Structures are given as structure tokens and as C-alpha cells.
Amino acid sequence: MNDLYKRYPKGFEDPFGLDEDMEIVLFKCLDCHGTDEVPEYIIGEFSLDKKRGEEVELHCPHCNGTMIRARNIPSD
């Protein structure tokens, strides 16, 4: 018997998608070098206003600086 079947009564599904794996992307601040894990769907929401290939930038929760994907930051 799988875990999903145990959690929900027979005939019910996970209506809010709470059991789905969430894709996480690491962002790093250009100012304080702090990092933050951001769900992929949030990045998708910010991408709507961007041109193709344009990078998503977020505000750092630590210093309010600019955060970009950690993979795009040059090595120190």
C-alpha cells in the first residue's frame, strides 16, 4: 500500500498538491553573499515580465540587496 493511499481516505486525492515534490533553486546575494532557497514556481512568476534569456533578480531577505541564481555568480 503506498503512502498517498494511507494519508487520504479512499476516493480522495491530494487537492492542494501538498504531497508533490517542490523544485528548489538556490539564489545568492550580490551584496552580502547570503543564500536563499526559492521554489521554482516563484521564479516562474517573476519570469513572466522578462525577455527570453533575461535573468530573474530577487530581493535578499538578509540585506535587501539583489539576488540571482547561485549558478550564475562568478567564483570569488
MMTF fields as JSON, N, C-alpha, C and O atoms, coordinates in Angstrom:
{
  "mmtfVersion": "1.0.0",
  "mmtfProducer": "UNKNOWN",
  "numBonds": 303,
  "numAtoms": 304,
  "numGroups": 76,
  "numChains": 1,
  "numModels": 1,
  "chainsPerModel": [1],
  "groupsPerChain": [76],
  "chainIdList": ["A"],
  "bondAtomList": [4, 2, 8, 6, 12, 10, 16, 14, 20, 18, 24, 22, 28, 26, 32, 30, 36, 34, 40, 38, 44, 42, 48, 46, 52, 50, 56, 54, 60, 58, 64, 62, 68, 66, 72, 70, 76, 74, 80, 78, 84, 82, 88, 86, 92, 90, 96, 94, 100, 98, 104, 102, 108, 106, 112, 110, 116, 114, 120, 118, 124, 122, 128, 126, 132, 130, 136, 134, 140, 138, 144, 142, 148, 146, 152, 150, 156, 154, 160, 158, 164, 162, 168, 166, 172, 170, 176, 174, 180, 178, 184, 182, 188, 186, 192, 190, 196, 194, 200, 198, 204, 202, 208, 206, 212, 210, 216, 214, 220, 218, 224, 222, 228, 226, 232, 230, 236, 234, 240, 238, 244, 242, 248, 246, 252, 250, 256, 254, 260, 258, 264, 262, 268, 266, 272, 270, 276, 274, 280, 278, 284, 282, 288, 286, 292, 290, 296, 294, 300, 298],
  "bondOrderList": [1, 1, 1, 1, 1, 1, 1, 1, 1, 1, 1, 1, 1, 1, 1, 1, 1, 1, 1, 1, 1, 1, 1, 1, 1, 1, 1, 1, 1, 1, 1, 1, 1, 1, 1, 1, 1, 1, 1, 1, 1, 1, 1, 1, 1, 1, 1, 1, 1, 1, 1, 1, 1, 1, 1, 1, 1, 1, 1, 1, 1, 1, 1, 1, 1, 1, 1, 1, 1, 1, 1, 1, 1, 1, 1],
  "groupList": [{"groupName": "MET", "atomNameList": ["N", "CA", "C", "O"], "elementList": ["N", "C", "C", "O"], "formalChargeList": [0, 0, 0, 0], "bondAtomList": [1, 0, 2, 1, 3, 2], "bondOrderList": [1, 1, 2], "singleLetterCode": "M", "chemCompType": "L-PEPTIDE LINKING"}, {"groupName": "ASN", "atomNameList": ["N", "CA", "C", "O"], "elementList": ["N", "C", "C", "O"], "formalChargeList": [0, 0, 0, 0], "bondAtomList": [1, 0, 2, 1, 3, 2], "bondOrderList": [1, 1, 2], "singleLetterCode": "N", "chemCompType": "L-PEPTIDE LINKING"}, {"groupName": "ASP", "atomNameList": ["N", "CA", "C", "O"], "elementList": ["N", "C", "C", "O"], "formalChargeList": [0, 0, 0, 0], "bondAtomList": [1, 0, 2, 1, 3, 2], "bondOrderList": [1, 1, 2], "singleLetterCode": "D", "chemCompType": "L-PEPTIDE LINKING"}, {"groupName": "LEU", "atomNameList": ["N", "CA", "C", "O"], "elementList": ["N", "C", "C", "O"], "formalChargeList": [0, 0, 0, 0], "bondAtomList": [1, 0, 2, 1, 3, 2], "bondOrderList": [1, 1, 2], "singleLetterCode": "L", "chemCompType": "L-PEPTIDE LINKING"}, {"groupName": "TYR", "atomNameList": ["N", "CA", "C", "O"], "elementList": ["N", "C", "C", "O"], "formalChargeList": [0, 0, 0, 0], "bondAtomList": [1, 0, 2, 1, 3, 2], "bondOrderList": [1, 1, 2], "singleLetterCode": "Y", "chemCompType": "L-PEPTIDE LINKING"}, {"groupName": "LYS", "atomNameList": ["N", "CA", "C", "O"], "elementList": ["N", "C", "C", "O"], "formalChargeList": [0, 0, 0, 0], "bondAtomList": [1, 0, 2, 1, 3, 2], "bondOrderList": [1, 1, 2], "singleLetterCode": "K", "chemCompType": "L-PEPTIDE LINKING"}, {"groupName": "ARG", "atomNameList": ["N", "CA", "C", "O"], "elementList": ["N", "C", "C", "O"], "formalChargeList": [0, 0, 0, 0], "bondAtomList": [1, 0, 2, 1, 3, 2], "bondOrderList": [1, 1, 2], "singleLetterCode": "R", "chemCompType": "L-PEPTIDE LINKING"}, {"groupName": "PRO", "atomNameList": ["N", "CA", "C", "O"], "elementList": ["N", "C", "C", "O"], "formalChargeList": [0, 0, 0, 0], "bondAtomList": [1, 0, 2, 1, 3, 2], "bondOrderList": [1, 1, 2], "singleLetterCode": "P", "chemCompType": "L-PEPTIDE LINKING"}, {"groupName": "GLY", "atomNameList": ["N", "CA", "C", "O"], "elementList": ["N", "C", "C", "O"], "formalChargeList": [0, 0, 0, 0], "bondAtomList": [1, 0, 2, 1, 3, 2], "bondOrderList": [1, 1, 2], "singleLetterCode": "G", "chemCompType": "PEPTIDE LINKING"}, {"groupName": "PHE", "atomNameList": ["N", "CA", "C", "O"], "elementList": ["N", "C", "C", "O"], "formalChargeList": [0, 0, 0, 0], "bondAtomList": [1, 0, 2, 1, 3, 2], "bondOrderList": [1, 1, 2], "singleLetterCode": "F", "chemCompType": "L-PEPTIDE LINKING"}, {"groupName": "GLU", "atomNameList": ["N", "CA", "C", "O"], "elementList": ["N", "C", "C", "O"], "formalChargeList": [0, 0, 0, 0], "bondAtomList": [1, 0, 2, 1, 3, 2], "bondOrderList": [1, 1, 2], "singleLetterCode": "E", "chemCompType": "L-PEPTIDE LINKING"}, {"groupName": "ILE", "atomNameList": ["N", "CA", "C", "O"], "elementList": ["N", "C", "C", "O"], "formalChargeList": [0, 0, 0, 0], "bondAtomList": [1, 0, 2, 1, 3, 2], "bondOrderList": [1, 1, 2], "singleLetterCode": "I", "chemCompType": "L-PEPTIDE LINKING"}, {"groupName": "VAL", "atomNameList": ["N", "CA", "C", "O"], "elementList": ["N", "C", "C", "O"], "formalChargeList": [0, 0, 0, 0], "bondAtomList": [1, 0, 2, 1, 3, 2], "bondOrderList": [1, 1, 2], "singleLetterCode": "V", "chemCompType": "L-PEPTIDE LINKING"}, {"groupName": "CYS", "atomNameList": ["N", "CA", "C", "O"], "elementList": ["N", "C", "C", "O"], "formalChargeList": [0, 0, 0, 0], "bondAtomList": [1, 0, 2, 1, 3, 2], "bondOrderList": [1, 1, 2], "singleLetterCode": "C", "chemCompType": "L-PEPTIDE LINKING"}, {"groupName": "HIS", "atomNameList": ["N", "CA", "C", "O"], "elementList": ["N", "C", "C", "O"], "formalChargeList": [0, 0, 0, 0], "bondAtomList": [1, 0, 2, 1, 3, 2], "bondOrderList": [1, 1, 2], "singleLetterCode": "H", "chemCompType": "L-PEPTIDE LINKING"}, {"groupName": "THR", "atomNameList": ["N", "CA", "C", "O"], "elementList": ["N", "C", "C", "O"], "formalChargeList": [0, 0, 0, 0], "bondAtomList": [1, 0, 2, 1, 3, 2], "bondOrderList": [1, 1, 2], "singleLetterCode": "T", "chemCompType": "L-PEPTIDE LINKING"}, {"groupName": "SER", "atomNameList": ["N", "CA", "C", "O"], "elementList": ["N", "C", "C", "O"], "formalChargeList": [0, 0, 0, 0], "bondAtomList": [1, 0, 2, 1, 3, 2], "bondOrderList": [1, 1, 2], "singleLetterCode": "S", "chemCompType": "L-PEPTIDE LINKING"}, {"groupName": "ALA", "atomNameList": ["N", "CA", "C", "O"], "elementList": ["N", "C", "C", "O"], "formalChargeList": [0, 0, 0, 0], "bondAtomList": [1, 0, 2, 1, 3, 2], "bondOrderList": [1, 1, 2], "singleLetterCode": "A", "chemCompType": "L-PEPTIDE LINKING"}],
  "groupTypeList": [0, 1, 2, 3, 4, 5, 6, 4, 7, 5, 8, 9, 10, 2, 7, 9, 8, 3, 2, 10, 2, 0, 10, 11, 12, 3, 9, 5, 13, 3, 2, 13, 14, 8, 15, 2, 10, 12, 7, 10, 4, 11, 11, 8, 10, 9, 16, 3, 2, 5, 5, 6, 8, 10, 10, 12, 10, 3, 14, 13, 7, 14, 13, 1, 8, 15, 0, 11, 6, 17, 6, 1, 11, 7, 16, 2],
  "groupIdList": [1, 2, 3, 4, 5, 6, 7, 8, 9, 10, 11, 12, 13, 14, 15, 16, 17, 18, 19, 20, 21, 22, 23, 24, 25, 26, 27, 28, 29, 30, 31, 32, 33, 34, 35, 36, 37, 38, 39, 40, 41, 42, 43, 44, 45, 46, 47, 48, 49, 50, 51, 52, 53, 54, 55, 56, 57, 58, 59, 60, 61, 62, 63, 64, 65, 66, 67, 68, 69, 70, 71, 72, 73, 74, 75, 76],
  "secStructList": [7, 7, 2, 2, 2, 2, 2, 1, 7, 6, 6, 7, 7, 7, 6, 6, 7, 6, 6, 1, 7, 7, 7, 3, 3, 3, 3, 3, 3, 6, 6, 6, 7, 7, 3, 3, 3, 3, 3, 2, 2, 2, 2, 2, 2, 2, 2, 6, 6, 1, 7, 6, 6, 7, 7, 7, 7, 3, 3, 7, 6, 6, 6, 1, 7, 3, 3, 3, 3, 4, 4, 4, 1, 7, 7, 7],
  "xCoordList": [0.845, 0.0, 0.891, 1.799, 0.652, 1.509, 1.119, 0.027, 2.032, 1.828, 0.644, -0.067, 0.422, -0.689, -2.019, -2.905, -2.152, -3.387, -3.618, -4.763, -2.563, -2.683, -3.109, -3.846, -2.656, -2.91, -4.317, -4.869, -4.9, -6.202, -7.229, -6.919, -8.447, -9.499, -9.714, -9.404, -10.239, -10.471, -11.311, -12.336, -10.865, -11.584, -11.147, -11.562, -10.318, -9.839, -8.418, -7.629, -8.112, -6.764, -6.169, -6.783, -4.983, -4.305, -4.754, -4.113, -5.838, -6.416, -5.52, -5.673, -4.595, -3.751, -2.332, -1.507, -2.028, -0.685, 0.35, 1.531, -0.07, 0.848, 1.86, 2.927, 1.532, 2.449, 3.409, 4.263, 3.281, 4.17, 5.526, 5.614, 6.579, 7.912, 8.01, 7.541, 8.624, 8.776, 10.212, 11.163, 10.355, 11.677, 12.206, 11.52, 13.425, 14.035, 15.269, 16.047, 15.449, 16.601, 17.336, 16.71, 18.66, 19.468, 19.797, 20.292, 19.518, 19.854, 20.91, 20.929, 21.793, 22.857, 22.846, 22.654, 23.054, 23.04, 24.367, 25.434, 24.296, 25.495, 26.149, 27.334, 25.386, 25.898, 26.471, 27.65, 25.643, 26.09, 26.531, 27.038, 26.349, 26.705, 25.883, 26.254, 24.777, 23.866, 23.139, 23.051, 22.62, 21.89, 20.468, 20.171, 19.6, 18.211, 17.687, 17.999, 16.889, 16.26, 14.906, 14.083, 14.686, 13.46, 12.742, 13.361, 11.441, 10.691, 10.661, 10.548, 10.764, 10.796, 9.563, 9.673, 8.394, 7.181, 7.234, 6.629, 7.938, 8.1, 8.933, 8.61, 9.998, 10.858, 10.051, 10.204, 9.197, 8.339, 7.419, 7.189, 6.892, 6.019, 6.78, 6.245, 8.018, 8.823, 9.335, 9.699, 9.367, 9.869, 8.872, 9.251, 7.626, 6.592, 6.87, 6.56, 7.445, 7.714, 9.092, 9.445, 9.87, 11.243, 11.284, 10.435, 12.283, 12.525, 13.26, 13.858, 13.217, 13.889, 15.377, 16.057, 15.871, 17.279, 17.608, 18.724, 16.65, 16.879, 16.78, 15.871, 17.718, 17.831, 16.815, 16.557, 16.248, 15.348, 16.193, 17.155, 15.83, 16.508, 15.49, 14.365, 15.884, 15.026, 15.683, 16.882, 14.902, 15.449, 15.955, 15.299, 17.112, 17.724, 16.948, 16.7, 16.562, 15.855, 16.773, 16.294, 18.095, 19.06, 19.432, 19.491, 19.686, 20.164, 19.37, 19.659, 18.369, 17.546, 18.338, 17.932, 19.471, 20.269, 19.663, 18.511, 20.427, 19.979, 20.473, 21.66, 19.543, 19.896, 19.694, 18.73, 20.62, 20.483, 20.76, 21.25, 20.437, 20.697, 22.157, 23.04, 22.412, 23.77, 24.675, 25.872, 24.157, 24.989, 25.515, 26.466, 24.908, 25.304, 26.279, 26.642, 26.707, 27.616, 29.052, 29.397, 29.896, 31.3, 31.97, 31.608, 32.939, 33.661, 34.415, 34.932, 34.47, 35.196, 36.686, 37.462],
  "yCoordList": [-1.184, 0.0, 1.248, 1.343, 2.204, 3.395, 4.434, 4.382, 5.38, 6.395, 7.303, 7.703, 7.633, 8.517, 7.891, 8.573, 6.606, 5.905, 5.921, 6.013, 5.834, 5.829, 7.196, 7.274, 8.265, 9.615, 10.115, 10.864, 9.724, 10.24, 9.115, 7.986, 9.427, 8.406, 7.907, 8.601, 6.72, 6.111, 7.045, 7.568, 7.245, 8.086, 9.543, 10.314, 9.938, 11.317, 11.411, 10.476, 12.53, 12.786, 13.932, 14.421, 14.353, 15.483, 16.747, 17.13, 17.413, 18.52, 19.752, 20.529, 19.943, 21.139, 20.854, 21.768, 19.62, 19.278, 19.3, 19.526, 19.07, 19.136, 18.001, 18.13, 16.89, 15.751, 15.767, 14.887, 16.751, 16.833, 17.388, 18.245, 16.886, 17.417, 18.823, 19.09, 19.721, 21.106, 21.316, 21.025, 21.817, 22.121, 23.393, 24.415, 23.333, 24.46, 24.931, 24.113, 26.254, 26.844, 27.729, 28.493, 27.624, 28.417, 29.77, 29.84, 30.838, 32.197, 32.739, 32.396, 33.591, 34.179, 35.692, 36.204, 36.402, 37.861, 38.401, 37.934, 39.374, 40.01, 40.939, 41.251, 41.384, 42.336, 41.647, 41.817, 40.871, 40.248, 38.797, 38.186, 38.239, 36.858, 35.823, 34.65, 36.244, 35.308, 34.49, 34.898, 33.341, 32.485, 32.272, 32.43, 31.912, 31.637, 30.607, 30.66, 29.668, 28.664, 29.2, 29.603, 29.199, 29.768, 28.687, 28.045, 28.469, 27.494, 27.892, 29.072, 26.906, 27.125, 27.887, 28.714, 27.619, 28.301, 29.809, 30.581, 30.234, 31.669, 32.308, 33.393, 31.63, 32.126, 32.229, 33.182, 31.249, 31.268, 32.475, 33.06, 32.852, 34.027, 35.308, 36.178, 35.433, 36.618, 36.621, 37.676, 35.468, 35.362, 35.878, 36.149, 36.015, 36.411, 37.76, 37.95, 38.692, 40.033, 40.159, 41.229, 39.092, 39.132, 38.725, 37.973, 39.235, 38.806, 37.474, 37.119, 36.748, 35.448, 35.612, 36.442, 34.813, 34.854, 35.867, 35.875, 36.722, 37.73, 37.068, 36.279, 37.399, 36.762, 37.318, 38.521, 36.432, 36.841, 37.337, 36.682, 38.495, 39.055, 39.187, 39.634, 38.801, 38.882, 39.752, 40.021, 40.19, 40.966, 40.006, 39.015, 40.305, 39.486, 39.665, 40.796, 38.557, 38.678, 39.101, 39.473, 39.043, 39.379, 40.865, 41.502, 41.425, 42.813, 43.674, 44.86, 43.079, 43.75, 44.083, 44.937, 43.402, 43.566, 42.778, 42.351, 42.583, 41.871, 40.435, 40.175, 39.503, 38.085, 37.559, 37.918, 36.697, 35.992, 34.518, 34.138, 33.681, 32.245, 32.018, 32.633, 31.147, 30.894, 30.389, 30.678, 29.659, 29.119, 30.219, 29.995, 31.401, 32.492, 33.471, 34.471, 33.201, 34.108, 33.68, 32.519, 34.599, 34.25, 33.824, 34.306, 32.929, 32.455, 33.604, 34.487, 33.58, 34.622, 34.409, 35.185],
  "zCoordList": [0.0, 0.0, 0.0, 0.825, -0.904, -0.969, 0.084, 0.651, 0.335, 1.378, 1.089, 2.011, -0.175, -0.528, -0.128, 0.388, -0.365, -0.032, 1.475, 1.919, 2.258, 3.718, 4.248, 5.23, 3.614, 4.116, 3.844, 4.65, 2.742, 2.35, 2.333, 1.951, 2.746, 2.711, 1.282, 0.314, 1.175, -0.136, -1.01, -0.572, -2.238, -3.184, -3.172, -4.038, -2.211, -2.138, -2.665, -2.537, -3.248, -3.742, -2.939, -1.991, -3.319, -2.688, -3.423, -4.402, -2.987, -3.751, -3.872, -4.815, -2.944, -2.97, -3.428, -3.461, -3.781, -4.242, -3.138, -3.404, -1.903, -0.768, -0.748, -0.147, -1.402, -1.411, -2.592, -2.704, -3.472, -4.629, -4.206, -3.327, -4.843, -4.577, -5.147, -6.253, -4.379, -4.814, -5.283, -4.557, -6.491, -7.052, -6.391, -6.372, -5.849, -5.143, -5.911, -6.402, -6.014, -6.695, -5.69, -4.956, -5.66, -4.742, -5.369, -6.494, -4.632, -5.047, -4.1, -2.918, -4.626, -3.817, -3.987, -5.089, -2.874, -2.879, -3.401, -3.003, -4.28, -4.822, -3.801, -3.921, -2.796, -1.809, -0.567, -0.254, 0.142, 1.391, 1.205, 2.146, 0.013, -0.335, 0.426, 0.469, 1.025, 1.672, 0.617, -0.541, 1.015, 0.082, 0.576, 1.76, -0.353, -0.027, -1.011, -2.201, -0.514, -1.365, -1.809, -0.986, -3.121, -3.692, -4.493, -5.342, -4.243, -5.036, -6.512, -6.844, -7.382, -8.831, -9.322, -10.226, -8.74, -9.216, -8.95, -9.693, -7.917, -7.646, -8.755, -9.238, -9.149, -10.227, -11.514, -12.278, -11.747, -12.924, -12.949, -14.008, -11.794, -11.708, -12.049, -12.736, -11.58, -11.863, -13.305, -13.827, -13.947, -15.319, -16.352, -17.491, -15.977, -16.938, -17.585, -18.761, -16.848, -17.376, -18.011, -18.509, -18.002, -18.515, -19.982, -20.458, -20.685, -22.055, -22.018, -21.002, -23.107, -23.179, -22.874, -23.478, -21.934, -21.564, -20.481, -19.962, -20.132, -19.094, -17.717, -17.46, -16.845, -15.532, -14.532, -14.5, -13.719, -12.641, -11.473, -11.071, -10.933, -9.762, -8.64, -8.864, -7.44, -6.266, -5.206, -5.275, -4.226, -3.105, -2.04, -1.72, -1.503, -0.452, 0.858, 1.275, 1.514, 2.789, 3.938, 5.009, 3.718, 4.764, 4.746, 5.797, 3.538, 3.456, 2.469, 2.308, 1.811, 0.803, -0.464, -1.252, -0.65, -1.864, -3.015, -2.938, -4.076, -5.268, -5.245, -5.045, -5.454, -5.507, -6.922, -7.598, -7.366, -8.639, -8.388, -7.324, -9.395, -9.249, -8.907, -9.504, -7.961, -7.488, -8.608, -8.592, -9.562, -10.648, -11.568, -12.316, -11.52, -12.409, -11.766, -12.385, -10.546, -9.85, -10.107, -9.889, -10.567, -10.793, -9.494, -8.421, -9.585, -8.403, -7.76, -8.444, -6.426, -5.688, -5.795, -5.238]
}
